[in-house]
Each structure stands twice: as C-alpha cells, then as structure tokens.
C-alpha cells in the first residue's frame, strides 16, 4: 500500500524487530497510520497483515529509498545488526549516516519528531555507581563508541522542523522474553558472567508507552528509559531462586577480559520528572495494565 498526498501524516518505524513491532502496534491502536520497514522478506509478509504500509528497507544500502519520510509526523528508529550478516559498523556507522543524511534532506517541512533507540550499555563499567544522562560514556569499547556516535548523528540533525529524542534502554523483557524464567532455568548452573555487575532493565510495555510519551510530548534530548530495579545479577538470581527453593546460579566474580561490560545504577529520574510513569517497576512485579 502506497501513501498518497491526501492521506494523513502517519508514524514510521525503521526496524520492525521486537521493539519496533511493539511500538508500531501501539501507534496503530492509537489511530496513527503506520509505515513499518524491515530488512527481511519474510517479515514483510507478516507485517502486511498488521500495518498500513510495509516496506523492505536496508539502511546500509548505498542509496536506500527513504522517500516515505516526507509523509511522517513521527518516526521511531530501532535498528541493530542481524545475526547472519552485518556488524555494528555497518548499521551504526554507514547505516546511521544514510539515515541522518536523508533526514537532513527531507523534502517536507511538516514537523517531525524522531525517537532513536539506544542502549544504557554506553555507560560501560562504572563500578556500580549511579549514572545519569549527562554521565561520562565508555570510550574504551569500540562498540559503545559507535553507539554513542550514532546518538550524536541523530542529535546533530539541525532542522527547525525536526525534534529528536534518544531513549537509552536496558536489557529488554516482555512477552517471549521471560527473564525470570531464564534465571530459573540457570539455577545451579555455572554462568560465565560477572555476578556482581549491576544491569539495567526495560519492559517492552513501558518501552512502547515511553516512545508514545516522547512523541506526544515532543521530548528532545537523551532519556534513560529503564525500570526501577538496580540489583546485581547475583542479587537478582538469588532472590528468584530462594523464592522458588532452587539452588543459586553460579556466577563468575570478574568481568570478561574481552567482552563489553555494563555495571552501573542507571537513573530514570529525568523521564519521570518529564511526567512518565512506569507500569512495570521491575520484572519481578506483574504489569497491571
């Protein structure tokens, strides 16, 4: 289905994976005409049953067709490398440059709000200290450096008709991603990750709500969209296993020498001060709506 000039401006989703599809469904339920993009032919067929307009798009192509951007009033960018093909540099360097260039050259002067999905992993290992949106980022990790540079590419789009919000997410849980269940399955087993590291978490329901909140309120700048739980892996798994009468998960006591490490208490105060309220304070508490 191709959008015509007489149709209302809609909402676009670049990257219809777990997060992107959840946001697209929420926006469609709110009455927005939704244009969704995906790299996969198989995903195109599935999304066509759900969305108003579905396009196969690879932002890493030399000249991707991004003409549909002129028909939008809101846009979510939620992209990541695929398991089979590209690496981080393909998506977060070449692909994001393509996107940023297209957004700067957008022919429409209608106001456009962009939400860009990033990760709290950019903070790296802060030895469990609290971090905020203005905290220093991890410059030692090449991947985190690319993620931070991609954020800057979006924030540096200098158009008076365009506002940009970066949402930094933690580890994502929700339907099909039962983190509590995964921890139960790991009871009594050795897991080669630092059990003392503090991770941040985000529920899919609050991510979708947060993206809509950012769009409705035209938020700009960087916000941590994480839940309230600030436990180490060891503390979280011990809590769950003790409640179930299971043996503890056997974590390592040090970080991997080669892997990226995240160890920080991520504050969500800024987005709460903007008026956002969590439905899922933690994965341990069921969502009430």
PDB file of C-alpha atoms in Angstrom:
ATOM      1  CA  UNK A   1       0.000   0.000   0.000  1.00  0.00           C
ATOM      2  CA  UNK A   2       1.443   3.366  -1.021  1.00  0.00           C
ATOM      3  CA  UNK A   3       0.566   6.502   0.880  1.00  0.00           C
ATOM      4  CA  UNK A   4      -0.969   9.332  -1.160  1.00  0.00           C
ATOM      5  CA  UNK A   5      -0.815  13.074  -0.640  1.00  0.00           C
ATOM      6  CA  UNK A   6      -4.409  13.072   0.613  1.00  0.00           C
ATOM      7  CA  UNK A   7      -3.722  10.667   3.449  1.00  0.00           C
ATOM      8  CA  UNK A   8      -2.994  11.916   6.944  1.00  0.00           C
ATOM      9  CA  UNK A   9       0.598  12.148   8.038  1.00  0.00           C
ATOM     10  CA  UNK A  10       1.498   8.984   9.867  1.00  0.00           C
ATOM     11  CA  UNK A  11       4.068   7.334  12.086  1.00  0.00           C
ATOM     12  CA  UNK A  12       7.057   5.432  10.758  1.00  0.00           C
ATOM     13  CA  UNK A  13       9.103   2.611  12.269  1.00  0.00           C
ATOM     14  CA  UNK A  14      12.542   1.840  10.867  1.00  0.00           C
ATOM     15  CA  UNK A  15      13.493  -1.566  12.207  1.00  0.00           C
ATOM     16  CA  UNK A  16      10.440  -3.714  12.973  1.00  0.00           C
ATOM     17  CA  UNK A  17      12.045  -6.163  15.367  1.00  0.00           C
ATOM     18  CA  UNK A  18      10.913  -6.917  18.903  1.00  0.00           C
ATOM     19  CA  UNK A  19      10.823  -3.268  19.999  1.00  0.00           C
ATOM     20  CA  UNK A  20       9.845  -1.746  16.665  1.00  0.00           C
ATOM     21  CA  UNK A  21       6.865  -4.046  16.153  1.00  0.00           C
ATOM     22  CA  UNK A  22       5.664  -3.436  19.713  1.00  0.00           C
ATOM     23  CA  UNK A  23       5.778   0.318  19.160  1.00  0.00           C
ATOM     24  CA  UNK A  24       4.146   0.054  15.719  1.00  0.00           C
ATOM     25  CA  UNK A  25       1.230  -1.924  17.153  1.00  0.00           C
ATOM     26  CA  UNK A  26       0.729   0.612  19.940  1.00  0.00           C
ATOM     27  CA  UNK A  27       0.795   3.530  17.499  1.00  0.00           C
ATOM     28  CA  UNK A  28      -1.678   1.812  15.201  1.00  0.00           C
ATOM     29  CA  UNK A  29      -4.047   1.169  18.117  1.00  0.00           C
ATOM     30  CA  UNK A  30      -3.845   4.880  18.961  1.00  0.00           C
ATOM     31  CA  UNK A  31      -5.148   5.722  15.486  1.00  0.00           C
ATOM     32  CA  UNK A  32      -1.901   6.526  13.685  1.00  0.00           C
ATOM     33  CA  UNK A  33      -1.400   5.304  10.100  1.00  0.00           C
ATOM     34  CA  UNK A  34       1.816   3.295  10.449  1.00  0.00           C
ATOM     35  CA  UNK A  35       4.580   2.708   7.911  1.00  0.00           C
ATOM     36  CA  UNK A  36       6.852  -0.122   9.045  1.00  0.00           C
ATOM     37  CA  UNK A  37      10.150  -1.173   7.498  1.00  0.00           C
ATOM     38  CA  UNK A  38      12.106  -4.398   7.770  1.00  0.00           C
ATOM     39  CA  UNK A  39      15.112  -5.962   6.050  1.00  0.00           C
ATOM     40  CA  UNK A  40      13.509  -9.403   5.828  1.00  0.00           C
ATOM     41  CA  UNK A  41      11.202 -10.543   3.027  1.00  0.00           C
ATOM     42  CA  UNK A  42       9.569 -12.984   5.468  1.00  0.00           C
ATOM     43  CA  UNK A  43       8.882 -10.156   7.923  1.00  0.00           C
ATOM     44  CA  UNK A  44       7.312  -8.078   5.157  1.00  0.00           C
ATOM     45  CA  UNK A  45       4.645 -10.725   4.638  1.00  0.00           C
ATOM     46  CA  UNK A  46       3.900 -10.932   8.363  1.00  0.00           C
ATOM     47  CA  UNK A  47       3.803  -7.166   8.874  1.00  0.00           C
ATOM     48  CA  UNK A  48       1.480  -6.650   5.921  1.00  0.00           C
ATOM     49  CA  UNK A  49      -1.240  -8.344   7.970  1.00  0.00           C
ATOM     50  CA  UNK A  50      -0.796  -5.718  10.715  1.00  0.00           C
ATOM     51  CA  UNK A  51       0.397  -2.411   9.290  1.00  0.00           C
ATOM     52  CA  UNK A  52      -0.940   0.186   6.828  1.00  0.00           C
ATOM     53  CA  UNK A  53       2.247   0.351   4.770  1.00  0.00           C
ATOM     54  CA  UNK A  54       5.180  -2.084   4.869  1.00  0.00           C
ATOM     55  CA  UNK A  55       8.489  -1.593   3.061  1.00  0.00           C
ATOM     56  CA  UNK A  56      11.586  -3.696   2.747  1.00  0.00           C
ATOM     57  CA  UNK A  57      14.476  -1.426   3.661  1.00  0.00           C
ATOM     58  CA  UNK A  58      18.169  -1.898   4.339  1.00  0.00           C
ATOM     59  CA  UNK A  59      19.654   1.338   5.677  1.00  0.00           C
ATOM     60  CA  UNK A  60      23.156   0.027   4.957  1.00  0.00           C
ATOM     61  CA  UNK A  61      22.489   0.072   1.185  1.00  0.00           C
ATOM     62  CA  UNK A  62      24.401   2.803  -0.669  1.00  0.00           C
ATOM     63  CA  UNK A  63      21.183   4.568  -1.707  1.00  0.00           C
ATOM     64  CA  UNK A  64      18.218   3.353   0.398  1.00  0.00           C
ATOM     65  CA  UNK A  65      14.745   4.568  -0.600  1.00  0.00           C
ATOM     66  CA  UNK A  66      13.718   6.823   2.293  1.00  0.00           C
ATOM     67  CA  UNK A  67      11.219   8.973   0.370  1.00  0.00           C
ATOM     68  CA  UNK A  68       8.425   7.902   2.747  1.00  0.00           C
ATOM     69  CA  UNK A  69       9.975  10.134   5.436  1.00  0.00           C
ATOM     70  CA  UNK A  70       8.166  13.096   3.842  1.00  0.00           C
ATOM     71  CA  UNK A  71       4.812  11.555   4.824  1.00  0.00           C
ATOM     72  CA  UNK A  72       5.515  11.256   8.551  1.00  0.00           C
ATOM     73  CA  UNK A  73       4.933  13.289  11.668  1.00  0.00           C
ATOM     74  CA  UNK A  74       6.655  10.773  13.930  1.00  0.00           C
ATOM     75  CA  UNK A  75       9.458   8.266  13.434  1.00  0.00           C
ATOM     76  CA  UNK A  76      10.997   5.509  15.539  1.00  0.00           C
ATOM     77  CA  UNK A  77      14.489   4.289  14.653  1.00  0.00           C
ATOM     78  CA  UNK A  78      15.183   0.923  16.279  1.00  0.00           C
ATOM     79  CA  UNK A  79      17.978  -0.808  14.400  1.00  0.00           C
ATOM     80  CA  UNK A  80      20.593  -3.418  15.246  1.00  0.00           C
ATOM     81  CA  UNK A  81      22.943  -5.796  13.430  1.00  0.00           C
ATOM     82  CA  UNK A  82      21.447  -9.064  12.220  1.00  0.00           C
ATOM     83  CA  UNK A  83      22.859 -12.336  13.460  1.00  0.00           C
ATOM     84  CA  UNK A  84      23.685 -13.548   9.973  1.00  0.00           C
ATOM     85  CA  UNK A  85      25.135 -10.555   8.213  1.00  0.00           C
ATOM     86  CA  UNK A  86      26.347  -7.110   9.128  1.00  0.00           C
ATOM     87  CA  UNK A  87      28.355  -5.916  12.086  1.00  0.00           C
ATOM     88  CA  UNK A  88      27.962  -2.910  14.316  1.00  0.00           C
ATOM     89  CA  UNK A  89      29.913  -0.623  11.988  1.00  0.00           C
ATOM     90  CA  UNK A  90      27.610  -1.457   9.056  1.00  0.00           C
ATOM     91  CA  UNK A  91      24.499  -0.417  10.982  1.00  0.00           C
ATOM     92  CA  UNK A  92      25.704   2.245  13.390  1.00  0.00           C
ATOM     93  CA  UNK A  93      28.223   3.952  11.107  1.00  0.00           C
ATOM     94  CA  UNK A  94      27.223   3.537   7.465  1.00  0.00           C
ATOM     95  CA  UNK A  95      23.514   2.883   8.033  1.00  0.00           C
ATOM     96  CA  UNK A  96      23.003   5.702  10.527  1.00  0.00           C
ATOM     97  CA  UNK A  97      24.880   8.120   8.269  1.00  0.00           C
ATOM     98  CA  UNK A  98      22.488   7.216   5.453  1.00  0.00           C
ATOM     99  CA  UNK A  99      19.520   7.851   7.732  1.00  0.00           C
ATOM    100  CA  UNK A 100      20.845  11.117   9.117  1.00  0.00           C
ATOM    101  CA  UNK A 101      21.571  12.386   5.609  1.00  0.00           C
ATOM    102  CA  UNK A 102      18.079  11.500   4.396  1.00  0.00           C
ATOM    103  CA  UNK A 103      16.502  13.208   7.403  1.00  0.00           C
ATOM    104  CA  UNK A 104      18.511  16.365   6.766  1.00  0.00           C
ATOM    105  CA  UNK A 105      17.387  16.348   3.105  1.00  0.00           C
ATOM    106  CA  UNK A 106      13.732  15.549   3.886  1.00  0.00           C
ATOM    107  CA  UNK A 107      11.581  17.465   1.390  1.00  0.00           C
ATOM    108  CA  UNK A 108       8.602  18.034   3.673  1.00  0.00           C
ATOM    109  CA  UNK A 109       8.728  20.919   6.135  1.00  0.00           C
ATOM    110  CA  UNK A 110       5.977  19.402   8.284  1.00  0.00           C
ATOM    111  CA  UNK A 111       7.178  18.988  11.898  1.00  0.00           C
ATOM    112  CA  UNK A 112       8.752  15.592  12.510  1.00  0.00           C
ATOM    113  CA  UNK A 113       9.507  14.016  15.870  1.00  0.00           C
ATOM    114  CA  UNK A 114      12.175  11.291  15.912  1.00  0.00           C
ATOM    115  CA  UNK A 115      12.728   8.765  18.674  1.00  0.00           C
ATOM    116  CA  UNK A 116      16.027   6.932  18.411  1.00  0.00           C
ATOM    117  CA  UNK A 117      16.509   3.745  20.435  1.00  0.00           C
ATOM    118  CA  UNK A 118      19.929   3.445  22.056  1.00  0.00           C
ATOM    119  CA  UNK A 119      21.346   1.469  24.975  1.00  0.00           C
ATOM    120  CA  UNK A 120      22.479   2.183  28.529  1.00  0.00           C
ATOM    121  CA  UNK A 121      25.458  -0.025  27.721  1.00  0.00           C
ATOM    122  CA  UNK A 122      27.142   3.190  26.526  1.00  0.00           C
ATOM    123  CA  UNK A 123      27.879   3.907  30.219  1.00  0.00           C
ATOM    124  CA  UNK A 124      30.041   0.778  30.438  1.00  0.00           C
ATOM    125  CA  UNK A 125      31.539  -0.402  33.712  1.00  0.00           C
ATOM    126  CA  UNK A 126      31.043   2.342  36.289  1.00  0.00           C
ATOM    127  CA  UNK A 127      31.807   0.030  39.227  1.00  0.00           C
ATOM    128  CA  UNK A 128      28.150   0.069  40.245  1.00  0.00           C
ATOM    129  CA  UNK A 129      27.980   3.860  40.638  1.00  0.00           C
ATOM    130  CA  UNK A 130      24.841   5.783  39.688  1.00  0.00           C
ATOM    131  CA  UNK A 131      24.757   7.300  36.217  1.00  0.00           C
ATOM    132  CA  UNK A 132      22.551   9.917  34.625  1.00  0.00           C
ATOM    133  CA  UNK A 133      22.044  11.099  31.058  1.00  0.00           C
ATOM    134  CA  UNK A 134      24.942  13.567  31.416  1.00  0.00           C
ATOM    135  CA  UNK A 135      27.387  10.993  32.851  1.00  0.00           C
ATOM    136  CA  UNK A 136      30.605  10.164  31.019  1.00  0.00           C
ATOM    137  CA  UNK A 137      30.342   7.347  28.484  1.00  0.00           C
ATOM    138  CA  UNK A 138      32.534   4.309  27.917  1.00  0.00           C
ATOM    139  CA  UNK A 139      35.123   5.422  25.347  1.00  0.00           C
ATOM    140  CA  UNK A 140      37.261   2.277  25.663  1.00  0.00           C
ATOM    141  CA  UNK A 141      34.776  -0.078  23.990  1.00  0.00           C
ATOM    142  CA  UNK A 142      34.700   0.263  20.163  1.00  0.00           C
ATOM    143  CA  UNK A 143      31.058  -0.849  20.100  1.00  0.00           C
ATOM    144  CA  UNK A 144      29.984   1.631  22.767  1.00  0.00           C
ATOM    145  CA  UNK A 145      31.872   4.371  20.929  1.00  0.00           C
ATOM    146  CA  UNK A 146      29.884   3.558  17.773  1.00  0.00           C
ATOM    147  CA  UNK A 147      26.599   3.594  19.715  1.00  0.00           C
ATOM    148  CA  UNK A 148      27.444   6.987  21.222  1.00  0.00           C
ATOM    149  CA  UNK A 149      28.466   8.369  17.816  1.00  0.00           C
ATOM    150  CA  UNK A 150      25.152   7.192  16.331  1.00  0.00           C
ATOM    151  CA  UNK A 151      23.306   9.089  19.071  1.00  0.00           C
ATOM    152  CA  UNK A 152      25.258  12.213  18.179  1.00  0.00           C
ATOM    153  CA  UNK A 153      24.455  11.804  14.481  1.00  0.00           C
ATOM    154  CA  UNK A 154      20.759  11.922  15.320  1.00  0.00           C
ATOM    155  CA  UNK A 155      21.015  14.755  17.827  1.00  0.00           C
ATOM    156  CA  UNK A 156      23.055  16.840  15.367  1.00  0.00           C
ATOM    157  CA  UNK A 157      20.308  16.927  12.723  1.00  0.00           C
ATOM    158  CA  UNK A 158      19.855  20.671  12.574  1.00  0.00           C
ATOM    159  CA  UNK A 159      16.394  21.445  11.225  1.00  0.00           C
ATOM    160  CA  UNK A 160      13.855  23.734  12.892  1.00  0.00           C
ATOM    161  CA  UNK A 161      11.034  21.354  11.889  1.00  0.00           C
ATOM    162  CA  UNK A 162      12.680  18.277  13.454  1.00  0.00           C
ATOM    163  CA  UNK A 163      12.943  17.277  17.120  1.00  0.00           C
ATOM    164  CA  UNK A 164      14.990  14.291  18.271  1.00  0.00           C
ATOM    165  CA  UNK A 165      14.723  12.174  21.408  1.00  0.00           C
ATOM    166  CA  UNK A 166      17.203   9.432  22.303  1.00  0.00           C
ATOM    167  CA  UNK A 167      15.869   6.701  24.595  1.00  0.00           C
ATOM    168  CA  UNK A 168      18.564   4.563  26.229  1.00  0.00           C
ATOM    169  CA  UNK A 169      17.193   1.120  27.119  1.00  0.00           C
ATOM    170  CA  UNK A 170      18.391  -1.632  29.419  1.00  0.00           C
ATOM    171  CA  UNK A 171      18.036  -5.360  28.861  1.00  0.00           C
ATOM    172  CA  UNK A 172      14.576  -5.916  27.421  1.00  0.00           C
ATOM    173  CA  UNK A 173      11.968  -8.256  28.866  1.00  0.00           C
ATOM    174  CA  UNK A 174       8.358  -8.890  27.944  1.00  0.00           C
ATOM    175  CA  UNK A 175       6.249 -11.421  26.000  1.00  0.00           C
ATOM    176  CA  UNK A 176       8.587 -14.070  24.664  1.00  0.00           C
ATOM    177  CA  UNK A 177      11.452 -12.745  26.788  1.00  0.00           C
ATOM    178  CA  UNK A 178      10.774 -14.149  30.233  1.00  0.00           C
ATOM    179  CA  UNK A 179      13.961 -13.178  32.057  1.00  0.00           C
ATOM    180  CA  UNK A 180      12.715 -14.596  35.372  1.00  0.00           C
ATOM    181  CA  UNK A 181      12.082 -17.929  33.668  1.00  0.00           C
ATOM    182  CA  UNK A 182      15.566 -17.883  32.136  1.00  0.00           C
ATOM    183  CA  UNK A 183      17.103 -17.303  35.564  1.00  0.00           C
ATOM    184  CA  UNK A 184      15.109 -20.241  36.987  1.00  0.00           C
ATOM    185  CA  UNK A 185      16.442 -22.459  34.197  1.00  0.00           C
ATOM    186  CA  UNK A 186      20.019 -21.406  35.059  1.00  0.00           C
ATOM    187  CA  UNK A 187      19.635 -22.407  38.740  1.00  0.00           C
ATOM    188  CA  UNK A 188      22.582 -24.487  39.906  1.00  0.00           C
ATOM    189  CA  UNK A 189      24.498 -23.878  36.687  1.00  0.00           C
ATOM    190  CA  UNK A 190      27.762 -22.029  36.073  1.00  0.00           C
ATOM    191  CA  UNK A 191      27.255 -18.824  34.070  1.00  0.00           C
ATOM    192  CA  UNK A 192      30.434 -17.117  32.764  1.00  0.00           C
ATOM    193  CA  UNK A 193      29.360 -13.560  33.535  1.00  0.00           C
ATOM    194  CA  UNK A 194      30.242 -11.242  36.413  1.00  0.00           C
ATOM    195  CA  UNK A 195      27.566 -11.802  39.044  1.00  0.00           C
ATOM    196  CA  UNK A 196      28.493  -8.572  40.823  1.00  0.00           C
ATOM    197  CA  UNK A 197      27.662  -6.388  37.812  1.00  0.00           C
ATOM    198  CA  UNK A 198      24.500  -4.289  38.066  1.00  0.00           C
ATOM    199  CA  UNK A 199      22.371  -4.332  34.933  1.00  0.00           C
ATOM    200  CA  UNK A 200      19.515  -2.051  33.928  1.00  0.00           C
ATOM    201  CA  UNK A 201      16.263  -3.457  32.562  1.00  0.00           C
ATOM    202  CA  UNK A 202      13.357  -2.208  30.433  1.00  0.00           C
ATOM    203  CA  UNK A 203       9.970  -3.834  29.838  1.00  0.00           C
ATOM    204  CA  UNK A 204       8.523  -3.899  26.318  1.00  0.00           C
ATOM    205  CA  UNK A 205       5.236  -2.443  27.545  1.00  0.00           C
ATOM    206  CA  UNK A 206       6.993   0.592  29.046  1.00  0.00           C
ATOM    207  CA  UNK A 207       9.250   0.980  26.013  1.00  0.00           C
ATOM    208  CA  UNK A 208       6.200   1.221  23.729  1.00  0.00           C
ATOM    209  CA  UNK A 209       4.497   3.577  26.175  1.00  0.00           C
ATOM    210  CA  UNK A 210       7.682   5.608  26.502  1.00  0.00           C
ATOM    211  CA  UNK A 211       8.045   6.055  22.750  1.00  0.00           C
ATOM    212  CA  UNK A 212       4.455   7.249  22.515  1.00  0.00           C
ATOM    213  CA  UNK A 213       5.032   9.547  25.507  1.00  0.00           C
ATOM    214  CA  UNK A 214       8.098  11.025  23.805  1.00  0.00           C
ATOM    215  CA  UNK A 215       6.100  11.565  20.599  1.00  0.00           C
ATOM    216  CA  UNK A 216       3.029  13.047  22.305  1.00  0.00           C
ATOM    217  CA  UNK A 217       5.123  15.409  24.422  1.00  0.00           C
ATOM    218  CA  UNK A 218       7.750  16.137  21.744  1.00  0.00           C
ATOM    219  CA  UNK A 219      10.591  15.240  24.076  1.00  0.00           C
ATOM    220  CA  UNK A 220      14.067  16.153  22.866  1.00  0.00           C
ATOM    221  CA  UNK A 221      17.470  15.135  24.160  1.00  0.00           C
ATOM    222  CA  UNK A 222      18.558  11.961  25.941  1.00  0.00           C
ATOM    223  CA  UNK A 223      16.480   9.951  28.438  1.00  0.00           C
ATOM    224  CA  UNK A 224      17.166   6.695  30.251  1.00  0.00           C
ATOM    225  CA  UNK A 225      14.065   4.509  29.855  1.00  0.00           C
ATOM    226  CA  UNK A 226      14.737   1.780  32.414  1.00  0.00           C
ATOM    227  CA  UNK A 227      12.751   0.280  35.264  1.00  0.00           C
ATOM    228  CA  UNK A 228      13.416   0.812  38.976  1.00  0.00           C
ATOM    229  CA  UNK A 229      15.321  -2.396  39.698  1.00  0.00           C
ATOM    230  CA  UNK A 230      19.017  -1.866  40.481  1.00  0.00           C
ATOM    231  CA  UNK A 231      20.234  -5.312  41.549  1.00  0.00           C
ATOM    232  CA  UNK A 232      23.372  -7.167  40.571  1.00  0.00           C
ATOM    233  CA  UNK A 233      22.972 -10.366  38.581  1.00  0.00           C
ATOM    234  CA  UNK A 234      23.812 -12.329  41.722  1.00  0.00           C
ATOM    235  CA  UNK A 235      21.299 -10.443  43.891  1.00  0.00           C
ATOM    236  CA  UNK A 236      18.534 -10.853  41.309  1.00  0.00           C
ATOM    237  CA  UNK A 237      19.111 -14.552  40.714  1.00  0.00           C
ATOM    238  CA  UNK A 238      19.450 -15.295  44.439  1.00  0.00           C
ATOM    239  CA  UNK A 239      16.134 -13.544  45.100  1.00  0.00           C
ATOM    240  CA  UNK A 240      14.361 -15.549  42.408  1.00  0.00           C
ATOM    241  CA  UNK A 241      15.978 -18.895  43.257  1.00  0.00           C
ATOM    242  CA  UNK A 242      15.374 -18.503  47.001  1.00  0.00           C
ATOM    243  CA  UNK A 243      11.678 -17.821  46.371  1.00  0.00           C
ATOM    244  CA  UNK A 244      11.435 -20.982  44.257  1.00  0.00           C
ATOM    245  CA  UNK A 245      13.598 -23.154  46.560  1.00  0.00           C
ATOM    246  CA  UNK A 246      16.152 -23.582  43.781  1.00  0.00           C
ATOM    247  CA  UNK A 247      19.946 -23.793  44.025  1.00  0.00           C
ATOM    248  CA  UNK A 248      21.721 -20.499  43.247  1.00  0.00           C
ATOM    249  CA  UNK A 249      23.093 -19.544  39.864  1.00  0.00           C
ATOM    250  CA  UNK A 250      26.896 -19.857  39.923  1.00  0.00           C
ATOM    251  CA  UNK A 251      28.222 -16.584  38.525  1.00  0.00           C
ATOM    252  CA  UNK A 252      31.812 -15.552  37.904  1.00  0.00           C
ATOM    253  CA  UNK A 253      33.368 -12.918  40.156  1.00  0.00           C
ATOM    254  CA  UNK A 254      35.096 -10.880  37.461  1.00  0.00           C
ATOM    255  CA  UNK A 255      34.223  -9.394  34.089  1.00  0.00           C
ATOM    256  CA  UNK A 256      35.364 -10.962  30.850  1.00  0.00           C
ATOM    257  CA  UNK A 257      38.647  -9.531  29.635  1.00  0.00           C
ATOM    258  CA  UNK A 258      37.335  -9.226  26.072  1.00  0.00           C
ATOM    259  CA  UNK A 259      33.584  -8.700  26.395  1.00  0.00           C
ATOM    260  CA  UNK A 260      31.670  -5.427  26.862  1.00  0.00           C
ATOM    261  CA  UNK A 261      30.703  -4.926  30.471  1.00  0.00           C
ATOM    262  CA  UNK A 262      27.835  -2.947  31.941  1.00  0.00           C
ATOM    263  CA  UNK A 263      27.897  -2.224  35.670  1.00  0.00           C
ATOM    264  CA  UNK A 264      26.002   0.873  36.754  1.00  0.00           C
ATOM    265  CA  UNK A 265      22.918   2.022  38.630  1.00  0.00           C
ATOM    266  CA  UNK A 266      21.068   3.823  35.841  1.00  0.00           C
ATOM    267  CA  UNK A 267      18.822   6.659  36.970  1.00  0.00           C
ATOM    268  CA  UNK A 268      15.386   7.020  35.348  1.00  0.00           C
ATOM    269  CA  UNK A 269      14.623  10.245  37.198  1.00  0.00           C
ATOM    270  CA  UNK A 270      14.757  12.514  34.148  1.00  0.00           C
ATOM    271  CA  UNK A 271      11.974  10.791  32.215  1.00  0.00           C
ATOM    272  CA  UNK A 272       9.896  10.501  35.396  1.00  0.00           C
ATOM    273  CA  UNK A 273      10.345  14.221  36.027  1.00  0.00           C
ATOM    274  CA  UNK A 274       9.010  14.776  32.491  1.00  0.00           C
ATOM    275  CA  UNK A 275       5.792  13.046  33.590  1.00  0.00           C
ATOM    276  CA  UNK A 276       6.292   9.434  32.516  1.00  0.00           C
ATOM    277  CA  UNK A 277       5.126   6.694  34.893  1.00  0.00           C
ATOM    278  CA  UNK A 278       6.225   3.067  34.718  1.00  0.00           C
ATOM    279  CA  UNK A 279       3.705   0.252  34.503  1.00  0.00           C
ATOM    280  CA  UNK A 280       6.449  -2.293  35.182  1.00  0.00           C
ATOM    281  CA  UNK A 281       8.733  -1.158  38.041  1.00  0.00           C
ATOM    282  CA  UNK A 282      10.663  -4.429  37.672  1.00  0.00           C
ATOM    283  CA  UNK A 283      10.484  -7.849  36.050  1.00  0.00           C
ATOM    284  CA  UNK A 284       9.537  -9.213  39.474  1.00  0.00           C
ATOM    285  CA  UNK A 285       6.235  -7.327  39.511  1.00  0.00           C
ATOM    286  CA  UNK A 286       3.471  -8.198  37.042  1.00  0.00           C
ATOM    287  CA  UNK A 287       2.263  -5.434  34.763  1.00  0.00           C
ATOM    288  CA  UNK A 288      -1.111  -4.192  35.932  1.00  0.00           C
ATOM    289  CA  UNK A 289      -2.360  -2.872  32.588  1.00  0.00           C
TER     290      UNK A 289
END
